[in-house]
Short mmCIF file of N, CA and C in Angstrom, two decimals:
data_model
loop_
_atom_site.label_atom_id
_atom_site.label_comp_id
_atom_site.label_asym_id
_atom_site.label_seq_id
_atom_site.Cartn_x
_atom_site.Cartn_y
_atom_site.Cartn_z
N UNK A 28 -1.50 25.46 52.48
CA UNK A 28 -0.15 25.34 52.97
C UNK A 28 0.46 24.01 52.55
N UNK A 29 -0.25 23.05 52.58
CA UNK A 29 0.41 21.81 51.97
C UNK A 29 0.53 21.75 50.55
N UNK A 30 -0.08 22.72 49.64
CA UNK A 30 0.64 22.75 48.79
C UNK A 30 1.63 23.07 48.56
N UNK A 31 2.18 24.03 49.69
CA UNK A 31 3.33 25.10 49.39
C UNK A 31 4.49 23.76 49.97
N UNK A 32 4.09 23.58 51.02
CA UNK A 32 5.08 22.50 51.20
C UNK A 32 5.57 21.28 50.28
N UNK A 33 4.72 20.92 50.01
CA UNK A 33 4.72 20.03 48.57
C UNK A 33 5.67 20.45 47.57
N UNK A 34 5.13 21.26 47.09
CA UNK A 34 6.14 22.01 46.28
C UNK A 34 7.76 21.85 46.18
N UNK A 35 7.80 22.96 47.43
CA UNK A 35 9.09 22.47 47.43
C UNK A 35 9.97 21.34 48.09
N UNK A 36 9.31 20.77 48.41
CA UNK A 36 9.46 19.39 48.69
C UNK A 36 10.12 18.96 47.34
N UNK A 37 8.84 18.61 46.37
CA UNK A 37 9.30 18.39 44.90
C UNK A 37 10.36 19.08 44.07
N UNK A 38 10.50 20.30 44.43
CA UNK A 38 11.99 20.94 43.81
C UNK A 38 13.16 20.65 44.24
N UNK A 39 13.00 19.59 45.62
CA UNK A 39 14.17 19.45 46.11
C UNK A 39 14.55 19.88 47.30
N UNK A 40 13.88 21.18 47.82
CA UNK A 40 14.61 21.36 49.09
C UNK A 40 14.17 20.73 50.33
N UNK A 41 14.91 20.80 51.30
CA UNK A 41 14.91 19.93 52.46
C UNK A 41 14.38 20.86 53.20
N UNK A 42 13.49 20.44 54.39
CA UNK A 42 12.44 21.33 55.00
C UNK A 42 12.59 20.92 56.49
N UNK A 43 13.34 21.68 57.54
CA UNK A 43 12.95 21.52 58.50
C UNK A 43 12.22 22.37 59.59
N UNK A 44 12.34 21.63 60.53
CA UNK A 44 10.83 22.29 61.49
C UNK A 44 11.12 22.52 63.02
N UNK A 45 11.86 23.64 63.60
CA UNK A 45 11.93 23.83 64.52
C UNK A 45 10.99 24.28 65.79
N UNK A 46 10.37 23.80 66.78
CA UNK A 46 9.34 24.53 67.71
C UNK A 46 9.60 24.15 68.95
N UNK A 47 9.07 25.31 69.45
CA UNK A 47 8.83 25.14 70.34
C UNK A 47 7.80 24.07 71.65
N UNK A 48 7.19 23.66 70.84
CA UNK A 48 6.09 22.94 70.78
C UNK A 48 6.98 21.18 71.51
N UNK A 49 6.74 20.53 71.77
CA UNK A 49 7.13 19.15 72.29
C UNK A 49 7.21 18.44 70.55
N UNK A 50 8.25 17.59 70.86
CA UNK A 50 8.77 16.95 69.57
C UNK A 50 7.39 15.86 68.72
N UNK A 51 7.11 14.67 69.91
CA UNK A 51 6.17 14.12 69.53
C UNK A 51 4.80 14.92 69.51
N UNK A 52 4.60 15.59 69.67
CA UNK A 52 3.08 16.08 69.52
C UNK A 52 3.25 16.75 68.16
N UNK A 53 4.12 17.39 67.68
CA UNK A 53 4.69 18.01 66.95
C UNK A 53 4.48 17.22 65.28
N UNK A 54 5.40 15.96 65.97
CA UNK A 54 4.97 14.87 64.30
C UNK A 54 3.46 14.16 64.57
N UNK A 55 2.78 14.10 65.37
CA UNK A 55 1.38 13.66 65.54
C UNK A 55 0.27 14.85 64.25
N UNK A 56 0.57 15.98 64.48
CA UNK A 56 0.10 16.90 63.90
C UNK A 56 0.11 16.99 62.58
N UNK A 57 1.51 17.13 62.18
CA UNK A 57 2.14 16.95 60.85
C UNK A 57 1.78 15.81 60.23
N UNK A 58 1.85 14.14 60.82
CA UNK A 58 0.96 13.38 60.01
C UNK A 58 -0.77 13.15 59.74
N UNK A 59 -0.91 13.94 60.70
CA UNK A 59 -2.65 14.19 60.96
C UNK A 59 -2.86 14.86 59.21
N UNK A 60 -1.90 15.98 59.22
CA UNK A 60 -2.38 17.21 57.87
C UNK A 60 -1.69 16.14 57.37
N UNK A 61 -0.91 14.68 56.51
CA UNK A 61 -0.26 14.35 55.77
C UNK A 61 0.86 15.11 55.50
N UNK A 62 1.69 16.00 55.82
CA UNK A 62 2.47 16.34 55.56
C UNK A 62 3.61 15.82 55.94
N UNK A 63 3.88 14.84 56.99
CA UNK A 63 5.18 14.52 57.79
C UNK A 63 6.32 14.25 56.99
N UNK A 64 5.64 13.29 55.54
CA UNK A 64 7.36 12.67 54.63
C UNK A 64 8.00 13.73 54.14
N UNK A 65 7.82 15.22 53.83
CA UNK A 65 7.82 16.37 53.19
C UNK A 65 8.72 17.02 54.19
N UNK A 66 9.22 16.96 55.56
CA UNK A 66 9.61 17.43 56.44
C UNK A 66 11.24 16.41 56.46
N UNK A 67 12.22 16.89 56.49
CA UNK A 67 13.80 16.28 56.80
C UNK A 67 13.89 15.83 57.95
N UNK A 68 13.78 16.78 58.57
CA UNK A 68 13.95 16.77 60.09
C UNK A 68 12.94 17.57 61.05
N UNK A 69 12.24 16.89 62.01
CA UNK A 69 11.37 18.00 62.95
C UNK A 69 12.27 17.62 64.53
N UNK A 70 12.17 18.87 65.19
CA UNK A 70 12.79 18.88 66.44
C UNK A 70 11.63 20.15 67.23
N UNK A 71 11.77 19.29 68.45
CA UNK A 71 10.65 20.18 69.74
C UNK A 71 11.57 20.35 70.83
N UNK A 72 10.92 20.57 71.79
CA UNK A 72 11.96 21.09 73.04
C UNK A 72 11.34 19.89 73.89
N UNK A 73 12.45 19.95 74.59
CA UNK A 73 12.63 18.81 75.64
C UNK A 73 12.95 19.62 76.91
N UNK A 74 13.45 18.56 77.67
CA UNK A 74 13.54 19.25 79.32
C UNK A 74 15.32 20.21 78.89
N UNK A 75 15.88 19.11 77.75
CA UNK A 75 16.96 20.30 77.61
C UNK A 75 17.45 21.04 76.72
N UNK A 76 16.27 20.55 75.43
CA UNK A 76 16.40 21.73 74.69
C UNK A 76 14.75 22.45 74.91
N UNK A 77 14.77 23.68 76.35
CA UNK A 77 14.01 24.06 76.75
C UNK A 77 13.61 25.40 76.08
N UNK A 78 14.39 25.80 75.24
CA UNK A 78 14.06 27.37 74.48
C UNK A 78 13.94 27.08 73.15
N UNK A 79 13.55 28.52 72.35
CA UNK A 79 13.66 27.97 70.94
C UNK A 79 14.78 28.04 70.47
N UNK A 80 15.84 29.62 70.88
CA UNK A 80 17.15 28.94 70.72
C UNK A 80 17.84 27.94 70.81
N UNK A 81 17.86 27.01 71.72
CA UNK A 81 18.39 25.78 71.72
C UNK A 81 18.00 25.00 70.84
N UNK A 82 16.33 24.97 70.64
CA UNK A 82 15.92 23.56 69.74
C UNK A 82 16.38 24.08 68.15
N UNK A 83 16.50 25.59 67.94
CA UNK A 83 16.99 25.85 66.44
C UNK A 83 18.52 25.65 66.57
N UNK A 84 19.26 25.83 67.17
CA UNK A 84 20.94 25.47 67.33
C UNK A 84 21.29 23.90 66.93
N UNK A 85 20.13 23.16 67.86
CA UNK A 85 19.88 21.64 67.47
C UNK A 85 19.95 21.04 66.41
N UNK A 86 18.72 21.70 65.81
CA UNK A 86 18.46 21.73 63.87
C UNK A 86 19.80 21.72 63.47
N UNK A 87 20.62 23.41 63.29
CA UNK A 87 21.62 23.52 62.74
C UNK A 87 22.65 22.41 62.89
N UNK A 88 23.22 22.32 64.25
CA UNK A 88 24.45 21.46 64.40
C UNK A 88 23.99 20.15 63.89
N UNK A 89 23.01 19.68 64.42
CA UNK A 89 22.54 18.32 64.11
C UNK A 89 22.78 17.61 62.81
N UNK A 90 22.12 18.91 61.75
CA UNK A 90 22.08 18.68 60.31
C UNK A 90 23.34 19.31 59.39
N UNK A 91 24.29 19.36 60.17
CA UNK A 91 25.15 20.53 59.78
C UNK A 91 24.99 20.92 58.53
N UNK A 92 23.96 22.45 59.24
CA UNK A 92 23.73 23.39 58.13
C UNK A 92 24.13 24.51 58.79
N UNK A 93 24.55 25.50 57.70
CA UNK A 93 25.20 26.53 57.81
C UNK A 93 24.70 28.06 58.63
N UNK A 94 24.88 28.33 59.74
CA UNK A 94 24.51 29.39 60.37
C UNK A 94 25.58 30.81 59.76
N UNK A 95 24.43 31.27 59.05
CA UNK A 95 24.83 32.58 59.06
C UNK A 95 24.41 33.97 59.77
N UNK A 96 23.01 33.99 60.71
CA UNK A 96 23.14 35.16 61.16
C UNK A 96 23.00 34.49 63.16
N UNK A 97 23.24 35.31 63.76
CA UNK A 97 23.14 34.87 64.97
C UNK A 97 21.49 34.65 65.35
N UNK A 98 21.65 33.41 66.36
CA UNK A 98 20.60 33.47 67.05
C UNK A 98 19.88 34.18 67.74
#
């Protein structure tokens, strides 16, 4: 998998990482496998972004990127 990430890392695209999962435990992991610089943006849920809808809405607005199908 870190190759795959790699990859396109190297082609250019921007990679983010929405979970459900808590934010910091989240990049603890990701630098454990070396992968963290390869990642744009990672976002976890908090007390108020408590769903995964919310923490992916986050991503979007945050980074303003383009939502095209509904949540």
């Amino acid at each position: 998998m870190k190759d795959v990430i790699k990859n396109l890392y190297d082609r250019g695209y921007k990679i983010y990482l929405a979970t459900s999962k808590g934010r910091n435990s989240s990049l603890e992991v990701l630098e454990s496998y070396g992968i963290l610089q390869y990642f744009s943006y990672v976002e976890g849920s908090t007390d108020i972004l408590n769903t995964k809808k919310k923490v992916l809405e986050n991503v979007i607005i945050g980074n303003k990127l383009k939502k095209t199908n509904p949540l």
